[in-house]
Short mmCIF file of C-alpha atoms in Angstrom, two decimals:
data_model
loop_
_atom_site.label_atom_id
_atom_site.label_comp_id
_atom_site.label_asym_id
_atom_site.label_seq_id
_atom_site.Cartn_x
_atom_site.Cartn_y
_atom_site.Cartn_z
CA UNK A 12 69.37 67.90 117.71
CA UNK A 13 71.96 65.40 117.98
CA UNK A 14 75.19 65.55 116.45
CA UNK A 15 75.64 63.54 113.51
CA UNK A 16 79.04 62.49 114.07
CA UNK A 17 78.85 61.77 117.65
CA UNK A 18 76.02 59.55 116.97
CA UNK A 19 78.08 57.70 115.00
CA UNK A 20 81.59 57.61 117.22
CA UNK A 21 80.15 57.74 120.57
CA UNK A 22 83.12 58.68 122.38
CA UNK A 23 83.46 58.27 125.92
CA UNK A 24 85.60 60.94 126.73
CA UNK A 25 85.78 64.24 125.40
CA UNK A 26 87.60 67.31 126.12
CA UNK A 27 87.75 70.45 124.48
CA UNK A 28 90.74 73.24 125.40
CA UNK A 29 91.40 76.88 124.16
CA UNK A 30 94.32 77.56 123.04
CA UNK A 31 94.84 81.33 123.36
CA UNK A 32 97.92 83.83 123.72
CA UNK A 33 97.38 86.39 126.52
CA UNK A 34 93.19 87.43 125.38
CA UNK A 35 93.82 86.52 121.74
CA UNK A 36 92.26 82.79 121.10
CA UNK A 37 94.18 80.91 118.45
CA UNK A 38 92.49 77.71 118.20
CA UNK A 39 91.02 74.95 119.89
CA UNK A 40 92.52 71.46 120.78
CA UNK A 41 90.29 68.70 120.66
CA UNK A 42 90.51 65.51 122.00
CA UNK A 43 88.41 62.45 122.47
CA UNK A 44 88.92 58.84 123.86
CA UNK A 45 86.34 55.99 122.72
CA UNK A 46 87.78 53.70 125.25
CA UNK A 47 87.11 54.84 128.75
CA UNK A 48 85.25 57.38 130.21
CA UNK A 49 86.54 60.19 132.41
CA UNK A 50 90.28 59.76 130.29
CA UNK A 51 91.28 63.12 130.88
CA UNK A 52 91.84 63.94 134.33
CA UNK A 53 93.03 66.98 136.66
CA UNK A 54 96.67 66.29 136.38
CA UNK A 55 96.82 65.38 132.76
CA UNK A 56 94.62 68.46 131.83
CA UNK A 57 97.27 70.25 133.67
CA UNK A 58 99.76 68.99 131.00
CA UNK A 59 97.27 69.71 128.53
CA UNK A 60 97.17 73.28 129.13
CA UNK A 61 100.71 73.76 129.10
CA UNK A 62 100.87 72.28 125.99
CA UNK A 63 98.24 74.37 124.88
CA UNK A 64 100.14 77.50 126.24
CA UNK A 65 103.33 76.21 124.13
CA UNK A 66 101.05 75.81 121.23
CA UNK A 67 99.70 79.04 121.26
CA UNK A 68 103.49 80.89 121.13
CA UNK A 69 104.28 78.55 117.97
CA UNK A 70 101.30 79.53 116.30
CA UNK A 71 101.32 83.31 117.24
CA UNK A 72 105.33 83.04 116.05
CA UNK A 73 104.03 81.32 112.60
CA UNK A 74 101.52 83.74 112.09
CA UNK A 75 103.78 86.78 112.56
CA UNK A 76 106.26 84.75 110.26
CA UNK A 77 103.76 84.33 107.54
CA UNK A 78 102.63 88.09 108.04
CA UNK A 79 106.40 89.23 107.44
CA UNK A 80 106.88 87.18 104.54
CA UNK A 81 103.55 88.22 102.97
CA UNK A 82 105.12 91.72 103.61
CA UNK A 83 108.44 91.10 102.35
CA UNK A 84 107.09 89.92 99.21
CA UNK A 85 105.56 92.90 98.77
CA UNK A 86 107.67 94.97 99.36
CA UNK A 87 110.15 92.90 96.55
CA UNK A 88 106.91 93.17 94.33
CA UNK A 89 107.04 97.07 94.93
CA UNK A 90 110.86 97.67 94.38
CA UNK A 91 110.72 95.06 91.40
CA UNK A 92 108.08 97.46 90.26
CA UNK A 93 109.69 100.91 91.03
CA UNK A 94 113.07 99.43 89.43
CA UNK A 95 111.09 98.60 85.99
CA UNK A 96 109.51 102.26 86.39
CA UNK A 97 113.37 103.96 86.80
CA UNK A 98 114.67 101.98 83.94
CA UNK A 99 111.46 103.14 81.35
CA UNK A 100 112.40 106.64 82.92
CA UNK A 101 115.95 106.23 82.21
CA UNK A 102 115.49 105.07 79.39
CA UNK A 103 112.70 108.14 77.98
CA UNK A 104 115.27 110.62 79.58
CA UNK A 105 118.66 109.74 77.80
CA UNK A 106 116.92 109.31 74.73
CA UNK A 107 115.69 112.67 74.80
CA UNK A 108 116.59 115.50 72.05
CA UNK A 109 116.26 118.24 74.67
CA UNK A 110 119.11 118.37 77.27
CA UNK A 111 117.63 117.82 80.83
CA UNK A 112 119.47 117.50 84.43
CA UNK A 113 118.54 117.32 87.74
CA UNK A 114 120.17 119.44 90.49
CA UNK A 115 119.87 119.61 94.10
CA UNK A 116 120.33 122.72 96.76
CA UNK A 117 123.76 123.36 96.17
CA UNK A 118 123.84 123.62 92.19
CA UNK A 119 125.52 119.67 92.17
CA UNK A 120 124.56 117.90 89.17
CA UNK A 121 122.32 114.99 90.40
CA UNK A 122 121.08 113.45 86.76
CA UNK A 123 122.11 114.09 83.63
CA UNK A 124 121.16 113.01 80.07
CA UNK A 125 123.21 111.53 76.94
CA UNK A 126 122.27 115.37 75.38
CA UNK A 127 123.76 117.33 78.70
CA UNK A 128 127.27 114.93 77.99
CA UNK A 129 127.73 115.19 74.35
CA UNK A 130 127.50 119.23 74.64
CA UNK A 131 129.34 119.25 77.32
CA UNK A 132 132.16 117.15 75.77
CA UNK A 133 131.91 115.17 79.63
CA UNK A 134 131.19 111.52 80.54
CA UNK A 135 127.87 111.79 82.39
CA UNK A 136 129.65 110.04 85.33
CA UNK A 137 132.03 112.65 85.22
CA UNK A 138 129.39 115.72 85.81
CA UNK A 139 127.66 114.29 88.30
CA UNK A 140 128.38 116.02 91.70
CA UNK A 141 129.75 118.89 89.67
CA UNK A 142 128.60 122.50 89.74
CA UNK A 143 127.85 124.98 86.94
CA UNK A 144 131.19 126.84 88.16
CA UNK A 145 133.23 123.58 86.88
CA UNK A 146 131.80 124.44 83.13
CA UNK A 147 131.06 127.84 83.02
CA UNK A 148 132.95 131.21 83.64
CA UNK A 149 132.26 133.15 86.46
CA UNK A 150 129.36 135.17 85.11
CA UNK A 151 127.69 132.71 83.12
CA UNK A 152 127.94 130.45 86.41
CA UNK A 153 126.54 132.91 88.53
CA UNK A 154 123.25 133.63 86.35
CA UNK A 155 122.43 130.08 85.99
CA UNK A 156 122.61 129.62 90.12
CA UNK A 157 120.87 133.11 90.18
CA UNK A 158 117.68 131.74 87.69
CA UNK A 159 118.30 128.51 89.74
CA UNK A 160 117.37 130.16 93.18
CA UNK A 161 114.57 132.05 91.75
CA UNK A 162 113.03 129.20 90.80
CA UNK A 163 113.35 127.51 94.26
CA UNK A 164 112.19 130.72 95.95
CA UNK A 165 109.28 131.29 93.50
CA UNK A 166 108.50 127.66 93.96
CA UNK A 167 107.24 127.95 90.31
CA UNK A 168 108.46 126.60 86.53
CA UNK A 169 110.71 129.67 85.19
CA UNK A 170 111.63 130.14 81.52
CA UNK A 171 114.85 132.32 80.24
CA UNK A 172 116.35 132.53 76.65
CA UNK A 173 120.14 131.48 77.42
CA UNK A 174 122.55 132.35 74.81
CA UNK A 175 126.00 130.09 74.61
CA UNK A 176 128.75 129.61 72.02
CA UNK A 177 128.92 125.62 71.16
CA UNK A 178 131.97 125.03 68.34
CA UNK A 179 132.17 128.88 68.17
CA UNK A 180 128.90 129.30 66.91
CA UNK A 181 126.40 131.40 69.02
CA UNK A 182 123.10 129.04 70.08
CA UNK A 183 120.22 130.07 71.72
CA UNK A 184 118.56 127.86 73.88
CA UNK A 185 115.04 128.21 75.88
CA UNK A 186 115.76 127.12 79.34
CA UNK A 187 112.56 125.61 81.57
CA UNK A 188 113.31 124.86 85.56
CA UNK A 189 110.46 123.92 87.68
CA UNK A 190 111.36 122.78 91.48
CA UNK A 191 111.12 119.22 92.37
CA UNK A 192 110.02 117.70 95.32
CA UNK A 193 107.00 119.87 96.92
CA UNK A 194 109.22 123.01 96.67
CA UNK A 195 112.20 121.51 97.76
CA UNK A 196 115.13 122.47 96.44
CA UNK A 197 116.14 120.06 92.99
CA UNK A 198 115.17 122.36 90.02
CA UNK A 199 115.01 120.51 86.56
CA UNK A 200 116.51 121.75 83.76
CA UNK A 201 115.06 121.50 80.07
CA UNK A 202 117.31 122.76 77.15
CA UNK A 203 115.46 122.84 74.02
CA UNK A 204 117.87 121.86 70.99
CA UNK A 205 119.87 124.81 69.62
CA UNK A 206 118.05 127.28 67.75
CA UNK A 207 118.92 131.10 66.06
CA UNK A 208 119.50 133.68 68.73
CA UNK A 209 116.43 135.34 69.76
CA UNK A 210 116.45 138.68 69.96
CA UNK A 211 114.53 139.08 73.21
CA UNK A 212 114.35 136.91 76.54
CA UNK A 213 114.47 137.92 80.46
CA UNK A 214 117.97 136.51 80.64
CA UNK A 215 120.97 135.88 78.09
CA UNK A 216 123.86 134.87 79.64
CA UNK A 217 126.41 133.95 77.30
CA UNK A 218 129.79 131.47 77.27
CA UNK A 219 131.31 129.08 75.36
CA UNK A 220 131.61 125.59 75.95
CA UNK A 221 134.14 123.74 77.27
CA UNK A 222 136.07 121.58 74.42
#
């Protein structure tokens, strides 16, 4: 069955050329001539295909182009997204009534909340790298890290009653670390507002505040 729009054009000469990148076709290039017959010849085929060989680098280049912006905008999508997701996080965190920080390997203050800085009497920039040691005496230092490292080890969420003087008066708080990160080594720490001292509880270290 004939063609219906060669029936109508007739051309004389036709001539139709892949245009492919190493085995990978591209396209086609299609040309016809209603004039003459036999228009495209051996030497300007030969022109033809390297054309067609140019052709197919600009179009495997624009394809890889488009593919890396398609990804780059996704990736901008992603981070606009994960941004948004920090900031509600942020936001849910300082607001908070329970004190909660973040901590990595060492015992350095990674996050902190607005309720960590007011009882601390310290600009949250200003704890940030810091160590329990840099609040705490010695003792009271050293049984935080201690609870600290068997949480990491345990690679389970711990509990203690801590006991700690705030403007002179005794407070009891209930202290919740869990590791972060697969069992990595950041342990989260959840302060529940100050209560009575408890009369039991694994652990009571006790210090005062710094002022």
């Amino acid at each position: 069955m004939e063609d219906e729009y060669f029936a109508r054009e007739r051309p004389k000469s036709l001539l139709c050329l892949p245009i492919a990148r190493q085995t990978r076709l591209l396209g086609m290039l299609y040309l016809e001539n209603s004039l003459v017959t036999g228009a495209f010849t051996a030497a300007r085929l030969s022109v033809l295909e390297l054309l067609a060989s140019q052709s197919a680098i600009s179009l495997e280049n624009a394809v890889l182009y488009a593919d890396l912006e398609q990804e780059n905008a996704e990736r901008r999508r992603a981070e606009r997204a994960l941004a948004a997701n920090q900031e509600t996080l942020k936001g849910i965190v300082d607001n908070s009534a329970t004190a909660i920080y973040v901590k990595d390997p060492e015992g350095r203050f990674l996050l902190v909340n607005h309720q960590v800085s007011n009882l601390l009497r310290v600009p949250s920039e200003q704890l940030l790298g810091k160590t329990d040691a840099d609040f705490f005496p010695a003792p009271v230092a050293e049984a935080i890290v201690d609870h600290d490292r068997q949480v990491l080890a345990a690679d389970v969420p711990m509990e203690w009653e801590e006991e700690l003087v705030i403007a002179g008066v005794l407070r009891s708080f209930l202290s919740i670390k869990f590791p972060l990160g697969g069992g990595a080594t950041r342990a989260l720490f959840a302060g529940s507002p100050p209560t009575s001292p408890s009369a039991s509880g694994p652990s009571r270290p006790s210090a005062s505040w710094p002022r």
